[in-house]
Short mmCIF file of C-alpha atoms in Angstrom, two decimals:
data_model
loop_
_atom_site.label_atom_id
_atom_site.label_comp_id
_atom_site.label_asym_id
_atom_site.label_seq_id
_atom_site.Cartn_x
_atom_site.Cartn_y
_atom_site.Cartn_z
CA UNK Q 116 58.32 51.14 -16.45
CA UNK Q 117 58.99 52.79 -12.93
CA UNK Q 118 60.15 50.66 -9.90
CA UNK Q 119 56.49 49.92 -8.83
CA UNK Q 120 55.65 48.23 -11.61
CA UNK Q 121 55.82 44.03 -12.82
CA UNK Q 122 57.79 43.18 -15.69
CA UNK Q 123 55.10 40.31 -16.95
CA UNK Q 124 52.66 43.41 -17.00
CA UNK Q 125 54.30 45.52 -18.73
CA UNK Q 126 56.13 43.68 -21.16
CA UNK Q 127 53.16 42.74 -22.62
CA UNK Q 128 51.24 46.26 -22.73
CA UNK Q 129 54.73 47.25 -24.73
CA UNK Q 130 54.61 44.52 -27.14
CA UNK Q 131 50.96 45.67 -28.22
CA UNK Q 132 51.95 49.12 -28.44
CA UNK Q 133 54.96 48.61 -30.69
CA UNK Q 134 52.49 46.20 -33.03
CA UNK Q 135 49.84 49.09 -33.21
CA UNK Q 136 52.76 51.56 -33.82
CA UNK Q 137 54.72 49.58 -36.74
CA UNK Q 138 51.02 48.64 -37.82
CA UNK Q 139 48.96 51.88 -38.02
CA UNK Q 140 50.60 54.00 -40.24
CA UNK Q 141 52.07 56.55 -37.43
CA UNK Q 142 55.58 56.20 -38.57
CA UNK Q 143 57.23 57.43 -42.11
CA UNK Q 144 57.29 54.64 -44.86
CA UNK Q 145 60.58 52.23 -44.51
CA UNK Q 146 60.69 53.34 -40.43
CA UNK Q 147 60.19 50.34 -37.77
CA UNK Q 148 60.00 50.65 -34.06
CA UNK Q 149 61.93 47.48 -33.12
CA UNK Q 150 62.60 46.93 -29.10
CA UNK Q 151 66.37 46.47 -28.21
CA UNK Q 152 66.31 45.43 -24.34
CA UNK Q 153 63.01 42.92 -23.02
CA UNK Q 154 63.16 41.40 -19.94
CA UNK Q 155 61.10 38.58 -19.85
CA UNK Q 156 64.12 36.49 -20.64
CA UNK Q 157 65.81 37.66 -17.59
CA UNK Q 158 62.67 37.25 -15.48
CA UNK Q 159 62.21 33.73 -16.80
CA UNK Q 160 66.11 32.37 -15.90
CA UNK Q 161 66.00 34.51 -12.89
CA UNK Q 162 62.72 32.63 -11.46
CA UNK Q 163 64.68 29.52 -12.93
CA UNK Q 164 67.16 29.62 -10.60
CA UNK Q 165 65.20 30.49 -7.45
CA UNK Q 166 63.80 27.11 -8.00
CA UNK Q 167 66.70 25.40 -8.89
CA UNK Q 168 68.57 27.13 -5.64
CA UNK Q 169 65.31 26.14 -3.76
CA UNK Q 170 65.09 22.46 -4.39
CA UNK Q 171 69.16 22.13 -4.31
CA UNK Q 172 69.30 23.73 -1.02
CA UNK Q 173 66.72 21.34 0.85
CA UNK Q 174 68.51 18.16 -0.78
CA UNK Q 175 71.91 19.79 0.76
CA UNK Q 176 70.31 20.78 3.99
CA UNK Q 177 68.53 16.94 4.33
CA UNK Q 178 71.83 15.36 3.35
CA UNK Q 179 74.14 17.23 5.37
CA UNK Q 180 71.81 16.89 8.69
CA UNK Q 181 71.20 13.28 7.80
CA UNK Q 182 75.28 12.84 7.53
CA UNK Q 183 76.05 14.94 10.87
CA UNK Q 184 73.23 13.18 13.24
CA UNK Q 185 72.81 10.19 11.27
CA UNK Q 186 69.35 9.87 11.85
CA UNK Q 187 66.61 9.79 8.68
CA UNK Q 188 63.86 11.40 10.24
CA UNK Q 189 65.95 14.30 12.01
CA UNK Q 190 67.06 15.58 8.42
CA UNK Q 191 63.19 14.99 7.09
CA UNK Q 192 62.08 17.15 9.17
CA UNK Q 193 64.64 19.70 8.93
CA UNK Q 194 63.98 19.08 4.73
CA UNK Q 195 60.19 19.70 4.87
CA UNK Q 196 60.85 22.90 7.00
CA UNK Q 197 62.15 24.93 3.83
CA UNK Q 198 59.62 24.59 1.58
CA UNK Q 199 57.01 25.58 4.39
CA UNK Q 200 59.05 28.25 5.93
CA UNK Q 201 59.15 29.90 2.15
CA UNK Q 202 55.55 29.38 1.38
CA UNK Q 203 54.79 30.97 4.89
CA UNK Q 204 57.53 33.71 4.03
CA UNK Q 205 55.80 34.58 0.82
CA UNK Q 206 52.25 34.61 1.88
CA UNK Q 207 53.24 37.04 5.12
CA UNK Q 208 55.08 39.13 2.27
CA UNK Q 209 51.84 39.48 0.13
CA UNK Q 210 49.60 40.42 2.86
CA UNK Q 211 51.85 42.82 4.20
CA UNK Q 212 51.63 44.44 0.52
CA UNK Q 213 55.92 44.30 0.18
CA UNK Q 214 57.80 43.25 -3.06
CA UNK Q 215 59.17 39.63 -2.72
CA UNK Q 216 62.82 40.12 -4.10
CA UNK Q 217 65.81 37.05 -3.55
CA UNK Q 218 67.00 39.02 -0.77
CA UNK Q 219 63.72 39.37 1.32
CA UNK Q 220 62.98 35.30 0.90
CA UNK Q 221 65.94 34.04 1.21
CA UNK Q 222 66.85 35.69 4.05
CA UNK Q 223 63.52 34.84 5.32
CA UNK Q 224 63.60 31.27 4.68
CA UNK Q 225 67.11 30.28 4.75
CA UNK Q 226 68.69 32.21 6.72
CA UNK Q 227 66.23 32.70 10.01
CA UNK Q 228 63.61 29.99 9.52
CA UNK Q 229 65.83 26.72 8.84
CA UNK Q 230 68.57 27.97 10.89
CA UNK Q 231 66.06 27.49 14.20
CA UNK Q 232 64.69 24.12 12.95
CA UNK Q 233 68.31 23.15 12.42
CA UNK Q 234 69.48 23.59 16.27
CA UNK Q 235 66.26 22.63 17.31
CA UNK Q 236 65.84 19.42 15.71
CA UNK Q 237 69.40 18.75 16.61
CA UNK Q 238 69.23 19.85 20.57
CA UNK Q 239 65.69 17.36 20.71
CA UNK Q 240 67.77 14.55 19.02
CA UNK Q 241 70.80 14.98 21.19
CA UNK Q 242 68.82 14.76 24.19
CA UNK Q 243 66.53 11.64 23.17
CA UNK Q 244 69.91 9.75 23.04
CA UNK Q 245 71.03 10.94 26.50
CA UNK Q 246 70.51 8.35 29.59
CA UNK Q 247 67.92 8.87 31.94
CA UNK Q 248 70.13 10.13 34.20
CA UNK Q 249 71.61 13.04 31.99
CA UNK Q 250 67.84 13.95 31.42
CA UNK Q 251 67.30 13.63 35.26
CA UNK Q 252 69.83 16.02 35.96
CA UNK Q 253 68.73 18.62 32.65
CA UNK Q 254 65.37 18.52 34.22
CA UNK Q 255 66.46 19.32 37.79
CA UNK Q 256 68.71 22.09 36.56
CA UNK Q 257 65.81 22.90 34.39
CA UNK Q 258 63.44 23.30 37.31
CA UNK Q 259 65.95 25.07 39.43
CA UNK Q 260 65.46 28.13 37.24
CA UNK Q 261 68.01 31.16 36.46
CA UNK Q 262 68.92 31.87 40.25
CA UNK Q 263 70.14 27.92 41.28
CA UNK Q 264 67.30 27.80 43.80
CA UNK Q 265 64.74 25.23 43.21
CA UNK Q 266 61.41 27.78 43.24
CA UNK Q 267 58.97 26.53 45.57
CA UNK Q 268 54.82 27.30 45.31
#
């Protein structure tokens, strides 16, 4: 198998050719081709614990922005981001024809994806539960633009 290549393909293709090779009468009498190293296992606990990372790291994300703002719907939102942000990861990664390794996703979805809806979600909540005249002022300064000088039409 060369780095190009799947390990549920080929695993299977192998298995076949070992039967037909112990079974067809290619080998001396007593001889057995018998593989020593298959993968699938490690394929199978690997994929394992992508999910189980997955799922535990939207529970700690939801809990730990639900404990810092306090506010349900803030860490809901923040929750349902990760599961979207990897589904949206993947599918760019398959049309794009790359490999989807740990690295690629979860740099993709934890690191850049939920890191934005994190501040963002917080910055929105922080200034719902400022007073009008806090949001007067962020407006005006808003409106003011980079230079201080309010920009006139």
């Amino acid at each position: 198998m060369n780095r190009t290549m799947h390990t549920n393909d080929v695993v299977p293709r192998v298995r076949r050719k070992f039967r037909k090779i112990n079974t067809d009468g290619s080998l001396p009498p007593g001889v057995k081709l018998v593989p020593f190293y298959d993968r699938t296992q490690l394929v199978d606990v690997t994929t394992a614990t992508v999910l189980h990372n997955l799922v535990f790291g939207c529970v700690l994300i939801f809990i730990i922005q639900w404990v810092f703002l306090g506010d349900l719907r803030s860490a809901i939102i923040v929750g349902a981001n990760i599961p979207f942000a990897l589904f949206f990861s993947i599918i760019i990664l398959v049309l794009r024809g790359e490999e989807a390794n740990l690295l690629s996703v979860g740099a993709l979805d934890f690191g850049i994806i939920v890191d934005a809806a994190v501040i963002v979600v917080e910055n929105i909540y922080r200034t719902f539960q400022s007073t009008p005249d806090e949001k007067r002022s962020l407006l005006q300064h808003l409106a003011e633009g980079p230079g201080g000088a309010t920009r006139r039409a």
